[in-house]
Tab-separated table of C-alpha atoms in Angstrom:
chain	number	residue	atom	x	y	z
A	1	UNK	CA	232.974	-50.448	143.660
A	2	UNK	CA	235.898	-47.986	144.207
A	3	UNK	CA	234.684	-44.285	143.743
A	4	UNK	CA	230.965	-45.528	143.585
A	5	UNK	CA	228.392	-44.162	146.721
A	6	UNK	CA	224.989	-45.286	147.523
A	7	UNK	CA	222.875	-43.803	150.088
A	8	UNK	CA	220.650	-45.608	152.296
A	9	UNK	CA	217.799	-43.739	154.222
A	10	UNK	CA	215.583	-45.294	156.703
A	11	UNK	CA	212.425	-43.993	158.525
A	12	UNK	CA	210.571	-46.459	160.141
A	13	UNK	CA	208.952	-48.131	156.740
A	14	UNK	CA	210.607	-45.196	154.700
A	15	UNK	CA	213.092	-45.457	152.382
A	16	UNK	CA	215.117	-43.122	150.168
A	17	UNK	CA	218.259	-44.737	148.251
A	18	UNK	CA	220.483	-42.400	146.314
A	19	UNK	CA	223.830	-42.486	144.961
A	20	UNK	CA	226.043	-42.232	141.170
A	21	UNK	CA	225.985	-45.588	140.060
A	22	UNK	CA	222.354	-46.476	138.336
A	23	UNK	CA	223.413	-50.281	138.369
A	24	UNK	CA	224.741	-50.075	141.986
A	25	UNK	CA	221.774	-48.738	143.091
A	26	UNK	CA	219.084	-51.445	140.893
A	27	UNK	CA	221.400	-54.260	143.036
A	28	UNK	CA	220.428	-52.724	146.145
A	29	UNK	CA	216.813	-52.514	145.163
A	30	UNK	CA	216.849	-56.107	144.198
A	31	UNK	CA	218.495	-56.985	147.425
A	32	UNK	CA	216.139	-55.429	149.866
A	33	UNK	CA	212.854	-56.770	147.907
A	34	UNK	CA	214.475	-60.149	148.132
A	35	UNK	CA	213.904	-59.278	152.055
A	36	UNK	CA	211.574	-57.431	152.553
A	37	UNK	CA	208.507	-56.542	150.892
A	38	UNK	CA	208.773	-53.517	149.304
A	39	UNK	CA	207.460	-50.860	146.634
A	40	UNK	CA	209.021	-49.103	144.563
A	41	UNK	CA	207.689	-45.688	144.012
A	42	UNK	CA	209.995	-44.260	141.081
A	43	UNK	CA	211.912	-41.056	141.854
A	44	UNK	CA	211.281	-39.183	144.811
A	45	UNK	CA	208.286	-37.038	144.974
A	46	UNK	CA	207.185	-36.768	148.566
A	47	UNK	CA	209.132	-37.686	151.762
A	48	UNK	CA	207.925	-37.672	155.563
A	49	UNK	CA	205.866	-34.183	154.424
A	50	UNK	CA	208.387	-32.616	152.421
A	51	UNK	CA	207.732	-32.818	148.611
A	52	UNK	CA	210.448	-32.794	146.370
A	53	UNK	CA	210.230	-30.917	142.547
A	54	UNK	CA	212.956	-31.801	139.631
A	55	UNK	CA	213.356	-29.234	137.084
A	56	UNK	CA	217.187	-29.001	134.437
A	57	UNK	CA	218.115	-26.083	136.713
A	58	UNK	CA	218.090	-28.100	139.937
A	59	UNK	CA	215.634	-29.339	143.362
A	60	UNK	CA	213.600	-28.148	144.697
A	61	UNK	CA	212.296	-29.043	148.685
A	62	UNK	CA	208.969	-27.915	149.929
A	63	UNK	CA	206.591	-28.540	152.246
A	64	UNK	CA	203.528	-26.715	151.073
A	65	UNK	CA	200.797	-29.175	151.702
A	66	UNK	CA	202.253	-29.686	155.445
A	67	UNK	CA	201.963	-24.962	155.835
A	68	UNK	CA	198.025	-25.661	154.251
A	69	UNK	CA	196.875	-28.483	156.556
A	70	UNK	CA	198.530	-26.713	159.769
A	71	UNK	CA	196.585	-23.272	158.603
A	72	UNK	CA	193.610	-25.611	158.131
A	73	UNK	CA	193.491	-27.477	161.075
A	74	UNK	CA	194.078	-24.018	163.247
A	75	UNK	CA	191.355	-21.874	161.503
A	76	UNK	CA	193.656	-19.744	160.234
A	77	UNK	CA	193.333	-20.440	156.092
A	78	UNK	CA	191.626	-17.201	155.771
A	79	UNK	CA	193.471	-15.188	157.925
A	80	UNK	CA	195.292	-11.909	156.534
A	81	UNK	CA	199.119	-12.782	155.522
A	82	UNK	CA	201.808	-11.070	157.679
A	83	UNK	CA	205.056	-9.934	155.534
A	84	UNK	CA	207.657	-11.392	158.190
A	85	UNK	CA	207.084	-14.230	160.856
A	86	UNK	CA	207.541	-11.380	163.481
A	87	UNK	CA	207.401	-8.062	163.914
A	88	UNK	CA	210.635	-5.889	163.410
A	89	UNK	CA	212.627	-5.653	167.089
A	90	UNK	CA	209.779	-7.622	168.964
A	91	UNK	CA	211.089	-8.808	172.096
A	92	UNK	CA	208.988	-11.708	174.551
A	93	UNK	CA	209.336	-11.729	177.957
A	94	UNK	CA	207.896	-13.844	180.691
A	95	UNK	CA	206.099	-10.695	182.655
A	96	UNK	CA	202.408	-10.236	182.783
A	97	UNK	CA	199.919	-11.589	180.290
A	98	UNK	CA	196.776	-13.447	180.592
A	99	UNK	CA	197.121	-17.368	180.841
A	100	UNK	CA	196.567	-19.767	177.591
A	101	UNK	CA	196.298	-23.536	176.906
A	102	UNK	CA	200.043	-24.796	177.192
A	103	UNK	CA	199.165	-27.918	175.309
A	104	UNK	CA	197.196	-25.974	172.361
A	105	UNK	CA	200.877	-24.167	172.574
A	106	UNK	CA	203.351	-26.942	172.678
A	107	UNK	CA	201.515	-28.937	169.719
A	108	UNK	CA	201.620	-25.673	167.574
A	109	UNK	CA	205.438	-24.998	168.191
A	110	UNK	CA	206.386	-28.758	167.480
A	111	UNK	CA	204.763	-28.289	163.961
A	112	UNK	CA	206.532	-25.460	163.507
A	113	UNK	CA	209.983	-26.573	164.533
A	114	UNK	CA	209.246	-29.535	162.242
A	115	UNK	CA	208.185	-26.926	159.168
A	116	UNK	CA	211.300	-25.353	160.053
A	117	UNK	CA	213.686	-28.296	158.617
A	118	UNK	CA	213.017	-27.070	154.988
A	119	UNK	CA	211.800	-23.144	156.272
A	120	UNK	CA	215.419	-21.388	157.849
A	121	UNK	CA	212.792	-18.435	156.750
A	122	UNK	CA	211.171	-18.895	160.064
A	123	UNK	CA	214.303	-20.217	162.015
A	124	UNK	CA	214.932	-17.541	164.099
A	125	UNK	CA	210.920	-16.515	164.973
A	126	UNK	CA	210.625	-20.894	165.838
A	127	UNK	CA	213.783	-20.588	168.207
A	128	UNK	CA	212.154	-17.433	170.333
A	129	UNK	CA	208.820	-18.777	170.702
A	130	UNK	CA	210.241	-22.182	171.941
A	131	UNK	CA	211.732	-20.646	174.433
A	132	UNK	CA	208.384	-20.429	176.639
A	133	UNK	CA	207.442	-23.759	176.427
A	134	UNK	CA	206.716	-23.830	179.951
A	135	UNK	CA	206.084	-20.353	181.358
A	136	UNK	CA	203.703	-19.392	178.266
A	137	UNK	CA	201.216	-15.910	178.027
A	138	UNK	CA	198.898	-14.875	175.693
A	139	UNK	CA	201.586	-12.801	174.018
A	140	UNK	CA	203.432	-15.831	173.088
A	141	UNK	CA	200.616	-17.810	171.711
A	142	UNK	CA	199.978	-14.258	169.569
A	143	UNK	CA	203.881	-14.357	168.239
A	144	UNK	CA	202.743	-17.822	167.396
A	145	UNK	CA	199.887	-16.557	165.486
A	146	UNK	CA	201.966	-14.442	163.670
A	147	UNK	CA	204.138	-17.064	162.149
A	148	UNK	CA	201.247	-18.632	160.954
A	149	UNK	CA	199.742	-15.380	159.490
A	150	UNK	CA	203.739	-15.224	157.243
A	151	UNK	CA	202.951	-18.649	156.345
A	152	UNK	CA	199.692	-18.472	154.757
A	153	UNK	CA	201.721	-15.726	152.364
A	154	UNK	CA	204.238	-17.758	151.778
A	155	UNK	CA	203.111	-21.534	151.825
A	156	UNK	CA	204.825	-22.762	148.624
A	157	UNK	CA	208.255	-21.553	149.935
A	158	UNK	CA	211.039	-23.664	149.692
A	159	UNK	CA	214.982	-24.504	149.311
A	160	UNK	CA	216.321	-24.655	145.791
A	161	UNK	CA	219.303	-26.860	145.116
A	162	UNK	CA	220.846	-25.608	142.018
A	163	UNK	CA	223.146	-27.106	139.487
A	164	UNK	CA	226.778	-25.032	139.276
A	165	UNK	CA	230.152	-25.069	139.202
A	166	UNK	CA	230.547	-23.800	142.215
A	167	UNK	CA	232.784	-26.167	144.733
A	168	UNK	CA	233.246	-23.960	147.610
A	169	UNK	CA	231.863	-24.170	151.160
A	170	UNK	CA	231.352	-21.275	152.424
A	171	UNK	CA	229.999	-20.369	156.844
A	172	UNK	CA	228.348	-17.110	157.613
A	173	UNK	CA	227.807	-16.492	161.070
A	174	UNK	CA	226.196	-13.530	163.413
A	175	UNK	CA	225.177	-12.800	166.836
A	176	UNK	CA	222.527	-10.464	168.199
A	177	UNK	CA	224.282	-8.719	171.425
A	178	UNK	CA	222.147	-9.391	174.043
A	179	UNK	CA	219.191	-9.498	172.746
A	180	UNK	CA	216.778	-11.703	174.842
A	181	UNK	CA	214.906	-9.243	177.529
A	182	UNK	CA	214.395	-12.179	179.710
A	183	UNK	CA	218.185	-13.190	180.313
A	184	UNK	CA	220.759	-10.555	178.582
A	185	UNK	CA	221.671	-13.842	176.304
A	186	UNK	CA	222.833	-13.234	172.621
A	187	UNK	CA	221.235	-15.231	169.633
A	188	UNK	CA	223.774	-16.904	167.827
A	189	UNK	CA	222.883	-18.253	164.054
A	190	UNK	CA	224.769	-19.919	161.544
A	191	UNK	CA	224.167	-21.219	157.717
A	192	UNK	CA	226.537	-22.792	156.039
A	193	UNK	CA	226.601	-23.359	151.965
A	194	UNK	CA	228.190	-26.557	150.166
A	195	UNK	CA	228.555	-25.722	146.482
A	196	UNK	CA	226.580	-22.796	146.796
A	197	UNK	CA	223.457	-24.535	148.157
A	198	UNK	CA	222.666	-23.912	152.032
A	199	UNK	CA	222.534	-27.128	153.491
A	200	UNK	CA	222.667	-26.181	157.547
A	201	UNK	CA	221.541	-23.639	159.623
A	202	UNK	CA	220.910	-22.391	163.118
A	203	UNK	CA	219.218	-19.906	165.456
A	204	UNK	CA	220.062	-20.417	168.793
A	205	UNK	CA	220.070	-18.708	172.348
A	206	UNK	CA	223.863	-18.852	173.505
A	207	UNK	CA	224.285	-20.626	177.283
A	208	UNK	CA	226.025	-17.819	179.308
A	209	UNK	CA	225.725	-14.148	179.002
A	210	UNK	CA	228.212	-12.157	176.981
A	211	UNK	CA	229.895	-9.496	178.091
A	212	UNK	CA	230.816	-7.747	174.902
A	213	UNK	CA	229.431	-7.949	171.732
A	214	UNK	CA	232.694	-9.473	170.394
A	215	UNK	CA	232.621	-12.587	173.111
A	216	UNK	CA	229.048	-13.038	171.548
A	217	UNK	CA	230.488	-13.125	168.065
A	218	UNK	CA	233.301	-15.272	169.146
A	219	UNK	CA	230.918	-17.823	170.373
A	220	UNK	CA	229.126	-18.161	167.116
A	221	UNK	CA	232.176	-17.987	165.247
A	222	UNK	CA	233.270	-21.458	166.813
A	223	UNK	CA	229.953	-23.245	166.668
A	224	UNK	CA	230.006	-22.601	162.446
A	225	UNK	CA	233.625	-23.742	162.384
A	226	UNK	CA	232.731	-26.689	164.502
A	227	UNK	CA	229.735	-27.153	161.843
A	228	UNK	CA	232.456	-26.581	159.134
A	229	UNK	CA	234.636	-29.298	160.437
A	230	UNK	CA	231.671	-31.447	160.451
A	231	UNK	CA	230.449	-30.969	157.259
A	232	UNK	CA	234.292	-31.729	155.827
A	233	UNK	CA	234.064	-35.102	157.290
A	234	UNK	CA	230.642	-35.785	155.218
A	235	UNK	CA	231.799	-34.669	152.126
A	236	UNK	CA	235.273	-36.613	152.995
A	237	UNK	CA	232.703	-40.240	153.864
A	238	UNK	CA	231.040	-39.218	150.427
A	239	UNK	CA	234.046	-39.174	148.746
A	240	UNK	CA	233.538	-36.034	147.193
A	241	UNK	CA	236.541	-33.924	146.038
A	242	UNK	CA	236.614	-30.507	147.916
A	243	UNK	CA	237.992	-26.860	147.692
A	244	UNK	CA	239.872	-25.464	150.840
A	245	UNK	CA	239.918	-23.421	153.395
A	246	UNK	CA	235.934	-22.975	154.227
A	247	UNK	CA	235.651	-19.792	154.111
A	248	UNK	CA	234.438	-18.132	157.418
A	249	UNK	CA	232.244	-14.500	157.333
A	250	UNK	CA	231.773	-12.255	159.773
A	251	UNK	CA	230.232	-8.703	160.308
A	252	UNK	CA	231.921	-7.621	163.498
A	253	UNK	CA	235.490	-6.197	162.512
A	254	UNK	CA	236.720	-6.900	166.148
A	255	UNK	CA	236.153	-10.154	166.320
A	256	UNK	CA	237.443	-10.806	163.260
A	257	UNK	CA	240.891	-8.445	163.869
A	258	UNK	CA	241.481	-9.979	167.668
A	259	UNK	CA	240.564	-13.598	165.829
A	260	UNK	CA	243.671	-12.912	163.597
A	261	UNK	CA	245.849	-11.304	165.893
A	262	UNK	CA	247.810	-13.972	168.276
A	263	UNK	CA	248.555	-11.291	171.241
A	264	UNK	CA	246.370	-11.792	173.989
A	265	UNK	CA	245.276	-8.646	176.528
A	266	UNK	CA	243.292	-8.415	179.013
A	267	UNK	CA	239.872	-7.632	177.018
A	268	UNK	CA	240.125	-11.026	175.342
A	269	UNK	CA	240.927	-13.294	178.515
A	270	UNK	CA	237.441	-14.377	178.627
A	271	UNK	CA	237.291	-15.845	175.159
A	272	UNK	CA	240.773	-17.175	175.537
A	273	UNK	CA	239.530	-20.528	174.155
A	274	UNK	CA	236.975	-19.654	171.289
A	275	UNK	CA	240.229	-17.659	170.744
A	276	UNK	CA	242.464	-20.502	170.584
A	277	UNK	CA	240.334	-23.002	168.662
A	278	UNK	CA	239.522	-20.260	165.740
A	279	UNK	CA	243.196	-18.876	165.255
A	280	UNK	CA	244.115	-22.856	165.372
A	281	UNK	CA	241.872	-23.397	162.220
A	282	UNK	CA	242.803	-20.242	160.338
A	283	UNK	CA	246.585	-20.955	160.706
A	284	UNK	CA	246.245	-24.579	159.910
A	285	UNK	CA	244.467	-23.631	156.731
A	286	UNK	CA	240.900	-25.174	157.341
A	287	UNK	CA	239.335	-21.914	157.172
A	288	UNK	CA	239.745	-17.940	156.117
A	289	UNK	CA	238.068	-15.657	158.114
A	290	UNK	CA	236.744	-12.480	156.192
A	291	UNK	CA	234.618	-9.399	157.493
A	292	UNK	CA	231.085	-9.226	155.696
A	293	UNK	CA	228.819	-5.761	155.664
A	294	UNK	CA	226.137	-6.379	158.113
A	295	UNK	CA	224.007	-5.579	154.918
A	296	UNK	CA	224.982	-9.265	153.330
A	297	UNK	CA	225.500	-10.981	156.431
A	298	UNK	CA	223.088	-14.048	155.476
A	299	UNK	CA	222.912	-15.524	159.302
A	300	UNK	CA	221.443	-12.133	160.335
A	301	UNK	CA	218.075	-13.513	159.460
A	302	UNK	CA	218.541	-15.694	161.943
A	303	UNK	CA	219.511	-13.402	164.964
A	304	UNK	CA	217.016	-11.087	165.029
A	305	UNK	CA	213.567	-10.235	163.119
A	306	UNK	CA	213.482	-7.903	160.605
A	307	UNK	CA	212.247	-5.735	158.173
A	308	UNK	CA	210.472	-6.553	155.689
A	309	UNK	CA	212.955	-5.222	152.991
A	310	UNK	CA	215.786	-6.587	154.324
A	311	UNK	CA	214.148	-9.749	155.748
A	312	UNK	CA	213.382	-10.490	151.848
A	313	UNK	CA	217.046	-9.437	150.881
A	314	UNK	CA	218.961	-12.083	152.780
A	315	UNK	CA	215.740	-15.003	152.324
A	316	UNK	CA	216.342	-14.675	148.468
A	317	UNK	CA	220.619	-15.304	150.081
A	318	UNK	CA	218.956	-18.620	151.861
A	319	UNK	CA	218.530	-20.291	148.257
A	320	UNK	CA	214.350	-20.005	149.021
A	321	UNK	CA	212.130	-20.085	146.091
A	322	UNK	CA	208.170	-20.458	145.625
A	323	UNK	CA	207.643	-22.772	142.695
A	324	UNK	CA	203.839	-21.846	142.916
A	325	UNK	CA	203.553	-18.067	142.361
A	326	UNK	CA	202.605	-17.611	138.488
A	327	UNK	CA	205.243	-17.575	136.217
């Protein structure tokens, strides 16, 4: 039917169907058991790990039994909770260290970059430590550690979905100049909120080095347009009515100023195309570009690590709640 949508997801013998048409959806049901043999398990509790909690004030998605059996299964239940997955300005290199098992290593950062699909708490801490997959220390398998030690504080944690009136979507986006010791590379990050939900993020070493802090910004700038673009088509397949321009925040006033200036010198030569593609979007209306204080830039939890006061300041921005901790 015209205006109807149902949603069909498949995991090898995993299925969630969704959609806003209860008689569209009981048709769809009847279809598939016709066949294939099937059970229906009622509304969705528990998916591939993640466990999913209804309440009149919205969803919420967790993955607290997946954060107990992973402290379980590496002795670290009783272990003493750390207040942020690392410690404040920690930097990992590659130089000197005693030796450890890469495969104990590996299988402990796959978990974790799993846990991290409902846990952009731990995005950024996930994205360093995978980055010595292969040339691995002590040290690393001890930043590991540490992740664990924030997650046996915090195992309950998870997104919350709320129910509002809000209809915009909104990109915040950061860089951290330079801030891998290994390479000079900036950490780019990028969450994006549909409806005032956060529904994508990123932390992510950049692929060249920057040589200002604005080309670093610039970079990040067009990978959460380019995630802004792509999240317009979704909503446009879902048929769902939306609000533009996206708008676009930033904490670096010079990358937002030459980003909305059209004269080109020769400072901004190297970001000529960044350059290009962002003023292309702002002028044909997709997106508006406005400065943030670095104090509520939400991706800068996923740039850099933190303190502990404002690590827990821009979390509680992330949408994260812990449906466990006594009322």
């Amino acid at each position: 039917m015209e205006g109807k949508i149902a949603i069909l997801i498949v995991y090898v013998d995993d299925i969630i169907i969704t959609g806003d048409d209860r008689g569209e959806l009981d048709t769809l049901k009847l279809y598939l058991a016709g066949e294939f043999e099937l059970k229906d398990l009622g509304a969705l509790r528990c998916f591939l790990g993640m466990e999913v909690a209804r309440s009149k004030s919205g969803i919420t998605v967790s993955q607290r039994k997946y954060v107990l059996d992973l402290l379980r299964d590496t002795g670290m239940l009783g272990c003493r909770p750390a207040e942020t997955p690392m410690e404040p300005n920690a930097k990992l290199d590659i130089e000197g260290g005693k030796d450890v098992d890469r495969e104990q290593y590996q299988r402990l950062v796959g978990k974790l970059i799993y846990l991290s699909h409902t846990r952009p708490d731990i995005a950024f801490a996930v994205s360093v430590i995978r980055q010595f997959m292969h040339s691995l220390k002590k040290k690393h398998l001890n930043a590991v550690y540490g992740v664990l030690r924030y997650l046996k504080g915090t195992p309950g944690k998870g997104l919350f979905f709320k129910r509002g009136n809000d209809r915009m979507v909104e990109i915040y986006t950061d860089a951290d100049s330079a801030g891998s010791s290994v390479d000079r590379r900036s950490t780019s990050g990028y969450c994006t909120y549909v409806w005032g939900n956060l529904v994508t993020w990123r932390s992510k070493k950049q692929p060249v080095v920057a040589r200002s802090s604005a080309e670093a910004e610039f970079w990040a700038l067009a990978r959460g347009i380019c995630e802004g673009i792509w999240l317009r088509r979704l909503l446009s397949v879902l048929k769902i009515i939306k609000s533009w321009p996206m708008k676009l925040y930033c904490d670096n006033k010079a990358a937002v100023n030459i980003a909305q200036n059209p004269v080109h010198n020769d400072r901004t030569k190297h970001v000529e195309v960044d350059h290009h593609f962002i003023k292309e979007k702002i002028d044909d209306g997709s997106v508006y570009l406005m400065h943030v204080p670095t104090r509520e830039q939400t991706a800068d939890v996923l740039t850099k690590s933190l303190h502990k006061p404002s690590f827990e300041n821009l979390v509680s921005k992330l949408g994260m709640v812990n449906i466990y901790e006594p009322a």
